[in-house]
PDB file of C-alpha atoms in Angstrom:
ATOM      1  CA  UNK S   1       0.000   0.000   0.000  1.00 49.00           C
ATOM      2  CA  UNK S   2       3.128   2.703   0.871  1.00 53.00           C
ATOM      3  CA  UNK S   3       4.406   3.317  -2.647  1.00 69.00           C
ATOM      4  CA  UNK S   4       0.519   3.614  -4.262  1.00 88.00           C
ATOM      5  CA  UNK S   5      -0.827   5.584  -1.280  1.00 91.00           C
ATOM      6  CA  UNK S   6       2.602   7.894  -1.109  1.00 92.00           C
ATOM      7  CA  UNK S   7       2.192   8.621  -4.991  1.00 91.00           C
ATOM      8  CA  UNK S   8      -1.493   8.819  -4.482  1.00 90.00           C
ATOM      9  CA  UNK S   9      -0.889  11.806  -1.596  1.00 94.00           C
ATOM     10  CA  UNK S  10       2.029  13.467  -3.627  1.00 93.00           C
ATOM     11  CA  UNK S  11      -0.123  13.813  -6.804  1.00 90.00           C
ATOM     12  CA  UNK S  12      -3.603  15.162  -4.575  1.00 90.00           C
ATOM     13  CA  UNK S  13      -1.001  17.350  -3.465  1.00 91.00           C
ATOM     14  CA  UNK S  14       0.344  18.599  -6.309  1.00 89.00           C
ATOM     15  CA  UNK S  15      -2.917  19.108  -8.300  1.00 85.00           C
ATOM     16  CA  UNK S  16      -4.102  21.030  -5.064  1.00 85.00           C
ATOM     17  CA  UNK S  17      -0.897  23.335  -5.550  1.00 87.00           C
ATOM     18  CA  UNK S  18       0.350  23.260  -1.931  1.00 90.00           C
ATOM     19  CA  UNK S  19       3.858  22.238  -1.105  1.00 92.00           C
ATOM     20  CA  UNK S  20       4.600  19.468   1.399  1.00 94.00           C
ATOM     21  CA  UNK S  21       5.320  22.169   4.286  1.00 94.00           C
ATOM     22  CA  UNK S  22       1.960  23.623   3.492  1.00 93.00           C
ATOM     23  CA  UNK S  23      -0.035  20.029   3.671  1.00 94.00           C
ATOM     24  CA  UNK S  24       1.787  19.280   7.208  1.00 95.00           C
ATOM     25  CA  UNK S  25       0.642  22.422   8.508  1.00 94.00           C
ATOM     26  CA  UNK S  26      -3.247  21.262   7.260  1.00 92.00           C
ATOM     27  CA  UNK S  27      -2.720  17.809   9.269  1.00 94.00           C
ATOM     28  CA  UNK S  28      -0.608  18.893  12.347  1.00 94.00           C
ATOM     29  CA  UNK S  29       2.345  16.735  11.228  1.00 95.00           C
ATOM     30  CA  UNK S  30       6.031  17.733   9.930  1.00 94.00           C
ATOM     31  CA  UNK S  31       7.112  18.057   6.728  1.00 93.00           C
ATOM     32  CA  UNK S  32       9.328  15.199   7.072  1.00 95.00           C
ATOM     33  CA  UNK S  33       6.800  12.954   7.894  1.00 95.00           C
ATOM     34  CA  UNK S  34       4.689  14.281   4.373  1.00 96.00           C
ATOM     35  CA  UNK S  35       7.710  13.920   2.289  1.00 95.00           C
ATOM     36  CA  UNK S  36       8.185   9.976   3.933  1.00 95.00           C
ATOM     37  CA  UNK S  37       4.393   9.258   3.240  1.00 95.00           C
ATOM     38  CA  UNK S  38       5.263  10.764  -0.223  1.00 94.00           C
ATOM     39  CA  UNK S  39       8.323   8.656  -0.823  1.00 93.00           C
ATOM     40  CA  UNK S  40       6.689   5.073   0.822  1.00 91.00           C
ATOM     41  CA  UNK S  41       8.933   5.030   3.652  1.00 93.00           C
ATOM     42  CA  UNK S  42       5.902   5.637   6.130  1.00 92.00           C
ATOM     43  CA  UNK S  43       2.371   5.476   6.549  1.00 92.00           C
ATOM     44  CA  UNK S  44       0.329   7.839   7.934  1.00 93.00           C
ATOM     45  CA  UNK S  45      -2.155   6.418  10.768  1.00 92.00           C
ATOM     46  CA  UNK S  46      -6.073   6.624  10.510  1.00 89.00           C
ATOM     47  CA  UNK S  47      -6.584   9.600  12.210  1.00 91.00           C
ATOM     48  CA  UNK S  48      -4.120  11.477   9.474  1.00 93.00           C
ATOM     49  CA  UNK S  49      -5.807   9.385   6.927  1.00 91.00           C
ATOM     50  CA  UNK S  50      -9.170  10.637   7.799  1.00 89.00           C
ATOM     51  CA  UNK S  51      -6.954  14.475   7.781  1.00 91.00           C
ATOM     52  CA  UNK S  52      -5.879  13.815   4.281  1.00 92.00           C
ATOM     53  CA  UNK S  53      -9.264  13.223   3.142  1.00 88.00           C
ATOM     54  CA  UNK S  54     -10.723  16.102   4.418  1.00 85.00           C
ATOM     55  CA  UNK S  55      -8.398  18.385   3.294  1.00 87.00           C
ATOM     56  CA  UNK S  56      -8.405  16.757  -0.380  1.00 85.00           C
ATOM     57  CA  UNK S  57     -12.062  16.508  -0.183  1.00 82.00           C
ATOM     58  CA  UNK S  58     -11.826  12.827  -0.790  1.00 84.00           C
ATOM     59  CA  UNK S  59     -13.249   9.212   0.131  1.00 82.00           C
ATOM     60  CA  UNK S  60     -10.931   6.840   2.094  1.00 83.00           C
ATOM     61  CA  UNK S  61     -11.926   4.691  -0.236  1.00 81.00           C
ATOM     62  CA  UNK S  62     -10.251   6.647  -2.983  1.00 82.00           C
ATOM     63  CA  UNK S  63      -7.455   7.459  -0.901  1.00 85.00           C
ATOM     64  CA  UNK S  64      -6.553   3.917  -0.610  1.00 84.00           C
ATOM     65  CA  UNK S  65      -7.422   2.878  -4.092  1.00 79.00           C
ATOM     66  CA  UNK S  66     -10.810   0.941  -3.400  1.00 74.00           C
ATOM     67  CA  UNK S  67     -12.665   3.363  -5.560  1.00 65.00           C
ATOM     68  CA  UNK S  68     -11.996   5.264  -8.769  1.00 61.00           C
ATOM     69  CA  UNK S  69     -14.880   8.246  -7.482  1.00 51.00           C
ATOM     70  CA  UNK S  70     -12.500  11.152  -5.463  1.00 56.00           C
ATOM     71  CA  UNK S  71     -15.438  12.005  -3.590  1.00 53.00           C
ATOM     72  CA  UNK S  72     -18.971  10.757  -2.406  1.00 48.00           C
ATOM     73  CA  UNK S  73     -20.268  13.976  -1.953  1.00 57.00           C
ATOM     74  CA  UNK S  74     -20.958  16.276  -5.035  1.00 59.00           C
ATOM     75  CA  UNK S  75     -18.265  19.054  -6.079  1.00 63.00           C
ATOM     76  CA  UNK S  76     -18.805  22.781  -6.507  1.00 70.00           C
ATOM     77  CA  UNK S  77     -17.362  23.465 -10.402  1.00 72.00           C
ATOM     78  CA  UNK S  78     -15.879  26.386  -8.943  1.00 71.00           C
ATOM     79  CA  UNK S  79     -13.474  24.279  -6.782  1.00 69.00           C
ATOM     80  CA  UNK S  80     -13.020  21.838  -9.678  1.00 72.00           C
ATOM     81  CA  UNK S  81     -11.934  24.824 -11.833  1.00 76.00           C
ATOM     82  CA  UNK S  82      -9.498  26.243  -9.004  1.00 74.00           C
ATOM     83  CA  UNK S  83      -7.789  22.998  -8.449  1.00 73.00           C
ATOM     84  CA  UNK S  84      -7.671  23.229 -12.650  1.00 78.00           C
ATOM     85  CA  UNK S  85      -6.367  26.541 -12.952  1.00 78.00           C
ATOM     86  CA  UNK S  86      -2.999  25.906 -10.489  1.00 74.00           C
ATOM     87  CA  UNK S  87      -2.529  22.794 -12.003  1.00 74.00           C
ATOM     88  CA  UNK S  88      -2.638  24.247 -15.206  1.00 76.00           C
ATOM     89  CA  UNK S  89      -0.418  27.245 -14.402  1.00 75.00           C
ATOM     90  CA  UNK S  90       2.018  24.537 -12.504  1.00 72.00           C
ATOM     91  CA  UNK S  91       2.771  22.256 -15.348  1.00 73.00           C
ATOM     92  CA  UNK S  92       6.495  22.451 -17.341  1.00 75.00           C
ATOM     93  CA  UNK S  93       6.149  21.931 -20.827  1.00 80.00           C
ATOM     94  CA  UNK S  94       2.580  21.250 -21.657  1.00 80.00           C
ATOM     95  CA  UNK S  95       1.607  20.564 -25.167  1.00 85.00           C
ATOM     96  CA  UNK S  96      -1.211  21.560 -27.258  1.00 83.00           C
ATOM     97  CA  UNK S  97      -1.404  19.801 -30.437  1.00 86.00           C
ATOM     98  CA  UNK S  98       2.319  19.008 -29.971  1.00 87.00           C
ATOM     99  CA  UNK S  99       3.109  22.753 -29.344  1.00 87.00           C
ATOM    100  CA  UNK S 100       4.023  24.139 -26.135  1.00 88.00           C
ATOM    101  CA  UNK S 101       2.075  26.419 -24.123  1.00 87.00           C
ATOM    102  CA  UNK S 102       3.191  29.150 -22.985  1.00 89.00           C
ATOM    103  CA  UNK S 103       2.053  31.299 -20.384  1.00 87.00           C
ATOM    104  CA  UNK S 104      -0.493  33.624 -22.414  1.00 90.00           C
ATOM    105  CA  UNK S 105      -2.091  30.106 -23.854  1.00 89.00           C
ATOM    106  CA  UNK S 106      -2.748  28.492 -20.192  1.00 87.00           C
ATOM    107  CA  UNK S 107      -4.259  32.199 -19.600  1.00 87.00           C
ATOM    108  CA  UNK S 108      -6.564  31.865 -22.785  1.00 89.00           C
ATOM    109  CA  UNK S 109      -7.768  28.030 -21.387  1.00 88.00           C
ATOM    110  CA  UNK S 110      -8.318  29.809 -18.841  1.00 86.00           C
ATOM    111  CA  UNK S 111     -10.287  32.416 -19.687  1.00 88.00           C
ATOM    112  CA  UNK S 112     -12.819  30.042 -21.990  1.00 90.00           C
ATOM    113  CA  UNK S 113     -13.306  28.108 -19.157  1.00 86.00           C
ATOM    114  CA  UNK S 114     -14.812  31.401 -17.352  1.00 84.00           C
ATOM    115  CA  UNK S 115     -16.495  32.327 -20.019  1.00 89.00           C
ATOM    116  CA  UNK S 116     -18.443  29.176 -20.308  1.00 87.00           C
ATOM    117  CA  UNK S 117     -18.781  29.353 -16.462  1.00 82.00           C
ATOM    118  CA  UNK S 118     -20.319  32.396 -16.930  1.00 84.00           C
ATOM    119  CA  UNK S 119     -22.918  31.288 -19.558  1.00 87.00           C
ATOM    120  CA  UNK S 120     -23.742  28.659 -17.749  1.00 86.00           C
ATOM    121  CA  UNK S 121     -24.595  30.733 -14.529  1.00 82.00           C
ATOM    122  CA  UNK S 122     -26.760  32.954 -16.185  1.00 85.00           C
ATOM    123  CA  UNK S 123     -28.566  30.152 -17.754  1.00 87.00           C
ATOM    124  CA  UNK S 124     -29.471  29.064 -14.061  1.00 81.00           C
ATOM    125  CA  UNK S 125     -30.190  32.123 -12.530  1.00 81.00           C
ATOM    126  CA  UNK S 126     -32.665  32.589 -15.724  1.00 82.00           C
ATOM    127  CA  UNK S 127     -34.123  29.577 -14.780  1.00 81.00           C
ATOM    128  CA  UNK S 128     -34.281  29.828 -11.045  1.00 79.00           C
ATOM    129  CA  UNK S 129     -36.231  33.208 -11.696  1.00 77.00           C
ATOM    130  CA  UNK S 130     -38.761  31.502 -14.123  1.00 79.00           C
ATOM    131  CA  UNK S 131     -39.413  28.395 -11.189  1.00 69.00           C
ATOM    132  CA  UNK S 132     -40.933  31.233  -8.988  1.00 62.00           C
TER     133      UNK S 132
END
């Protein structure tokens, strides 16, 4: 279980754009002991497993890799899209249709993504405002 939960914590980590420091902090732990659940030289115990999922927003279940869902509970897009936007703005040499992106493209992905965001929330205010 180490290595798959340890890559499995690094990754949540990464895509939620906090460094190890910053995650220890969240669960009351070191840094040292993050970086060792990282690298599979240590597990962390339930009560920091329970931690983990909380501040991922994740099952146990997913955690440990019983479950492909992250979460049981449903997402707000808006947090989906934050955790999106960091990793997007985090990642060396990403490709679009083999070309890199540079900064001003991840800012354009960006900006669609708003856009549609947008349209879509003023479809469902319109439509909250016709229900009454």
């Amino acid at each position: 279980m180490g290595t798959q939960l340890g890559e499995k914590i690094k990754q949540l980590r990464k895509n939620a754009g906090i460094t190890q420091s910053e995650l220890a902090k969240k669960l009351g732990i070191s840094g040292s002991a993050v970086g060792m659940y990282e690298q599979g030289r240590r597990e962390p115990d339930s009560k920091t497993l329970l931690k983990l999922c909380s501040v991922f927003g994740i099952t146990t279940d997913y955690l440990l890799g019983n479950a492909e869902a992250k979460s049981s509970e449903g997402r707000e897009v808006s947090d989906v899209f934050d955790e999106f936007t960091r990793m997007l703005s985090s990642q060396q040499c990403l490709m679009f249709d083999g070309e890199p992106l540079n900064d001003d493209d991840k800012g354009k992905i960006v900006d669609a993504i708003k856009v549609v965001a947008a349209v879509i929330t003023q479809q469902h205010n319109a439509k909250r405002r016709t229900e009454f």
